[in-house]
């Protein structure tokens, strides 16, 4: 079986946008994960949600992988963006939308 770092690295590199979260995009299990899901859904950005509650090694491994202590964690084109607060602040400032544009990811949000 692959170790957590390999699993995480594969998810980050094989998905343009990936959210390591508690729960699923359809059923977030914490408010912070839910907020990031709402932002991504609002923007209409396709993304993959990885439920860290299903695998304790991934839950701890993602914290080590990013050197970031909290979940959720958002990655865009292999780059760690941040957690809930950073994602929300970037969204409110228009920076998240710009990041997606810069990375060639379509935002489906209606103006």
PDB file of C-alpha atoms in Angstrom:
ATOM      1  CA  UNK A   1       0.000   0.000   0.000  1.00  0.00           C
ATOM      2  CA  UNK A   2       1.210   3.492  -0.826  1.00  0.00           C
ATOM      3  CA  UNK A   3       2.119   5.732   2.063  1.00  0.00           C
ATOM      4  CA  UNK A   4       0.153   8.890   2.834  1.00  0.00           C
ATOM      5  CA  UNK A   5       2.709  11.156   1.185  1.00  0.00           C
ATOM      6  CA  UNK A   6       2.434   9.250  -2.108  1.00  0.00           C
ATOM      7  CA  UNK A   7      -1.372   9.300  -1.967  1.00  0.00           C
ATOM      8  CA  UNK A   8      -1.424  13.048  -1.268  1.00  0.00           C
ATOM      9  CA  UNK A   9       1.232  13.809  -3.874  1.00  0.00           C
ATOM     10  CA  UNK A  10      -0.738  11.849  -6.479  1.00  0.00           C
ATOM     11  CA  UNK A  11      -3.975  13.729  -5.684  1.00  0.00           C
ATOM     12  CA  UNK A  12      -2.249  17.124  -5.761  1.00  0.00           C
ATOM     13  CA  UNK A  13      -0.484  16.424  -9.057  1.00  0.00           C
ATOM     14  CA  UNK A  14      -3.328  14.660 -10.877  1.00  0.00           C
ATOM     15  CA  UNK A  15      -6.123  17.165 -10.115  1.00  0.00           C
ATOM     16  CA  UNK A  16      -6.087  20.837 -11.137  1.00  0.00           C
ATOM     17  CA  UNK A  17      -7.998  21.791  -7.989  1.00  0.00           C
ATOM     18  CA  UNK A  18      -8.107  19.552  -4.931  1.00  0.00           C
ATOM     19  CA  UNK A  19      -9.538  20.250  -1.502  1.00  0.00           C
ATOM     20  CA  UNK A  20      -8.423  18.127   1.438  1.00  0.00           C
ATOM     21  CA  UNK A  21     -11.383  18.465   3.766  1.00  0.00           C
ATOM     22  CA  UNK A  22     -13.424  16.920   6.546  1.00  0.00           C
ATOM     23  CA  UNK A  23     -16.346  15.242   4.819  1.00  0.00           C
ATOM     24  CA  UNK A  24     -17.225  15.445   1.143  1.00  0.00           C
ATOM     25  CA  UNK A  25     -18.219  18.333  -1.139  1.00  0.00           C
ATOM     26  CA  UNK A  26     -21.798  17.052  -0.917  1.00  0.00           C
ATOM     27  CA  UNK A  27     -21.673  16.688   2.877  1.00  0.00           C
ATOM     28  CA  UNK A  28     -18.957  18.760   4.601  1.00  0.00           C
ATOM     29  CA  UNK A  29     -18.344  17.615   8.178  1.00  0.00           C
ATOM     30  CA  UNK A  30     -17.046  20.925   9.540  1.00  0.00           C
ATOM     31  CA  UNK A  31     -17.874  24.575   9.034  1.00  0.00           C
ATOM     32  CA  UNK A  32     -14.462  25.516   7.666  1.00  0.00           C
ATOM     33  CA  UNK A  33     -14.562  22.806   5.004  1.00  0.00           C
ATOM     34  CA  UNK A  34     -18.128  23.875   4.229  1.00  0.00           C
ATOM     35  CA  UNK A  35     -17.081  27.485   3.658  1.00  0.00           C
ATOM     36  CA  UNK A  36     -14.394  26.521   1.130  1.00  0.00           C
ATOM     37  CA  UNK A  37     -16.862  24.185  -0.633  1.00  0.00           C
ATOM     38  CA  UNK A  38     -19.355  27.072  -0.862  1.00  0.00           C
ATOM     39  CA  UNK A  39     -16.711  29.361  -2.403  1.00  0.00           C
ATOM     40  CA  UNK A  40     -15.599  26.771  -4.972  1.00  0.00           C
ATOM     41  CA  UNK A  41     -19.196  25.893  -5.830  1.00  0.00           C
ATOM     42  CA  UNK A  42     -20.096  29.584  -6.135  1.00  0.00           C
ATOM     43  CA  UNK A  43     -17.204  30.091  -8.541  1.00  0.00           C
ATOM     44  CA  UNK A  44     -18.221  26.964 -10.456  1.00  0.00           C
ATOM     45  CA  UNK A  45     -14.692  25.608 -10.347  1.00  0.00           C
ATOM     46  CA  UNK A  46     -14.410  21.846 -10.884  1.00  0.00           C
ATOM     47  CA  UNK A  47     -12.486  20.299  -8.001  1.00  0.00           C
ATOM     48  CA  UNK A  48     -11.892  17.046  -6.205  1.00  0.00           C
ATOM     49  CA  UNK A  49     -12.676  16.746  -2.513  1.00  0.00           C
ATOM     50  CA  UNK A  50     -10.584  14.338  -0.452  1.00  0.00           C
ATOM     51  CA  UNK A  51     -12.214  13.311   2.825  1.00  0.00           C
ATOM     52  CA  UNK A  52      -9.415  13.157   5.399  1.00  0.00           C
ATOM     53  CA  UNK A  53     -11.789  11.552   7.915  1.00  0.00           C
ATOM     54  CA  UNK A  54     -11.683   8.313   5.899  1.00  0.00           C
ATOM     55  CA  UNK A  55      -7.950   7.789   6.451  1.00  0.00           C
ATOM     56  CA  UNK A  56      -6.080   8.886   9.563  1.00  0.00           C
ATOM     57  CA  UNK A  57      -2.719   8.622   7.783  1.00  0.00           C
ATOM     58  CA  UNK A  58      -3.911  11.073   5.102  1.00  0.00           C
ATOM     59  CA  UNK A  59      -5.434  13.323   7.790  1.00  0.00           C
ATOM     60  CA  UNK A  60      -2.065  13.649   9.513  1.00  0.00           C
ATOM     61  CA  UNK A  61      -0.072  13.304   6.310  1.00  0.00           C
ATOM     62  CA  UNK A  62      -1.608  16.378   4.646  1.00  0.00           C
ATOM     63  CA  UNK A  63      -0.509  18.516   7.591  1.00  0.00           C
ATOM     64  CA  UNK A  64       3.055  17.259   7.183  1.00  0.00           C
ATOM     65  CA  UNK A  65       2.918  17.525   3.370  1.00  0.00           C
ATOM     66  CA  UNK A  66       2.046  21.228   3.431  1.00  0.00           C
ATOM     67  CA  UNK A  67       3.597  22.099   6.782  1.00  0.00           C
ATOM     68  CA  UNK A  68       0.187  23.604   7.583  1.00  0.00           C
ATOM     69  CA  UNK A  69      -1.566  22.551  10.819  1.00  0.00           C
ATOM     70  CA  UNK A  70      -5.229  22.780   9.848  1.00  0.00           C
ATOM     71  CA  UNK A  71      -7.774  21.285   7.474  1.00  0.00           C
ATOM     72  CA  UNK A  72      -9.229  22.156   4.954  1.00  0.00           C
ATOM     73  CA  UNK A  73      -6.351  22.701   2.565  1.00  0.00           C
ATOM     74  CA  UNK A  74      -6.782  23.914  -0.998  1.00  0.00           C
ATOM     75  CA  UNK A  75      -4.339  23.099  -3.806  1.00  0.00           C
ATOM     76  CA  UNK A  76      -4.428  24.600  -7.290  1.00  0.00           C
ATOM     77  CA  UNK A  77      -2.263  23.084 -10.040  1.00  0.00           C
ATOM     78  CA  UNK A  78      -0.034  21.440  -7.437  1.00  0.00           C
ATOM     79  CA  UNK A  79       0.428  24.620  -5.401  1.00  0.00           C
ATOM     80  CA  UNK A  80      -0.771  24.927  -1.810  1.00  0.00           C
ATOM     81  CA  UNK A  81      -3.094  27.930  -1.569  1.00  0.00           C
ATOM     82  CA  UNK A  82      -4.144  27.826   2.078  1.00  0.00           C
ATOM     83  CA  UNK A  83      -6.886  26.938   4.490  1.00  0.00           C
ATOM     84  CA  UNK A  84     -10.339  28.379   5.054  1.00  0.00           C
ATOM     85  CA  UNK A  85      -9.362  31.884   6.199  1.00  0.00           C
ATOM     86  CA  UNK A  86      -6.834  32.441   3.411  1.00  0.00           C
ATOM     87  CA  UNK A  87      -9.192  31.044   0.767  1.00  0.00           C
ATOM     88  CA  UNK A  88     -12.065  33.233   2.009  1.00  0.00           C
ATOM     89  CA  UNK A  89      -9.902  36.377   2.152  1.00  0.00           C
ATOM     90  CA  UNK A  90      -8.520  35.716  -1.326  1.00  0.00           C
ATOM     91  CA  UNK A  91     -12.059  35.154  -2.654  1.00  0.00           C
ATOM     92  CA  UNK A  92     -13.382  38.369  -1.093  1.00  0.00           C
ATOM     93  CA  UNK A  93     -10.466  40.349  -2.533  1.00  0.00           C
ATOM     94  CA  UNK A  94     -10.861  38.774  -5.996  1.00  0.00           C
ATOM     95  CA  UNK A  95      -7.422  37.157  -5.673  1.00  0.00           C
ATOM     96  CA  UNK A  96      -8.712  33.589  -5.762  1.00  0.00           C
ATOM     97  CA  UNK A  97     -10.543  34.246  -9.013  1.00  0.00           C
ATOM     98  CA  UNK A  98      -7.338  35.777 -10.415  1.00  0.00           C
ATOM     99  CA  UNK A  99      -5.298  32.770  -9.279  1.00  0.00           C
ATOM    100  CA  UNK A 100      -7.664  30.440 -11.139  1.00  0.00           C
ATOM    101  CA  UNK A 101      -7.449  32.654 -14.239  1.00  0.00           C
ATOM    102  CA  UNK A 102      -3.639  32.765 -14.038  1.00  0.00           C
ATOM    103  CA  UNK A 103      -3.536  28.962 -13.790  1.00  0.00           C
ATOM    104  CA  UNK A 104      -5.901  28.544 -16.748  1.00  0.00           C
ATOM    105  CA  UNK A 105      -8.828  27.231 -14.704  1.00  0.00           C
ATOM    106  CA  UNK A 106     -12.253  28.372 -15.880  1.00  0.00           C
ATOM    107  CA  UNK A 107     -14.445  30.114 -13.339  1.00  0.00           C
ATOM    108  CA  UNK A 108     -18.118  29.607 -14.217  1.00  0.00           C
ATOM    109  CA  UNK A 109     -19.381  32.344 -11.888  1.00  0.00           C
ATOM    110  CA  UNK A 110     -21.941  34.661 -13.430  1.00  0.00           C
ATOM    111  CA  UNK A 111     -20.913  38.274 -13.166  1.00  0.00           C
TER     112      UNK A 111
END
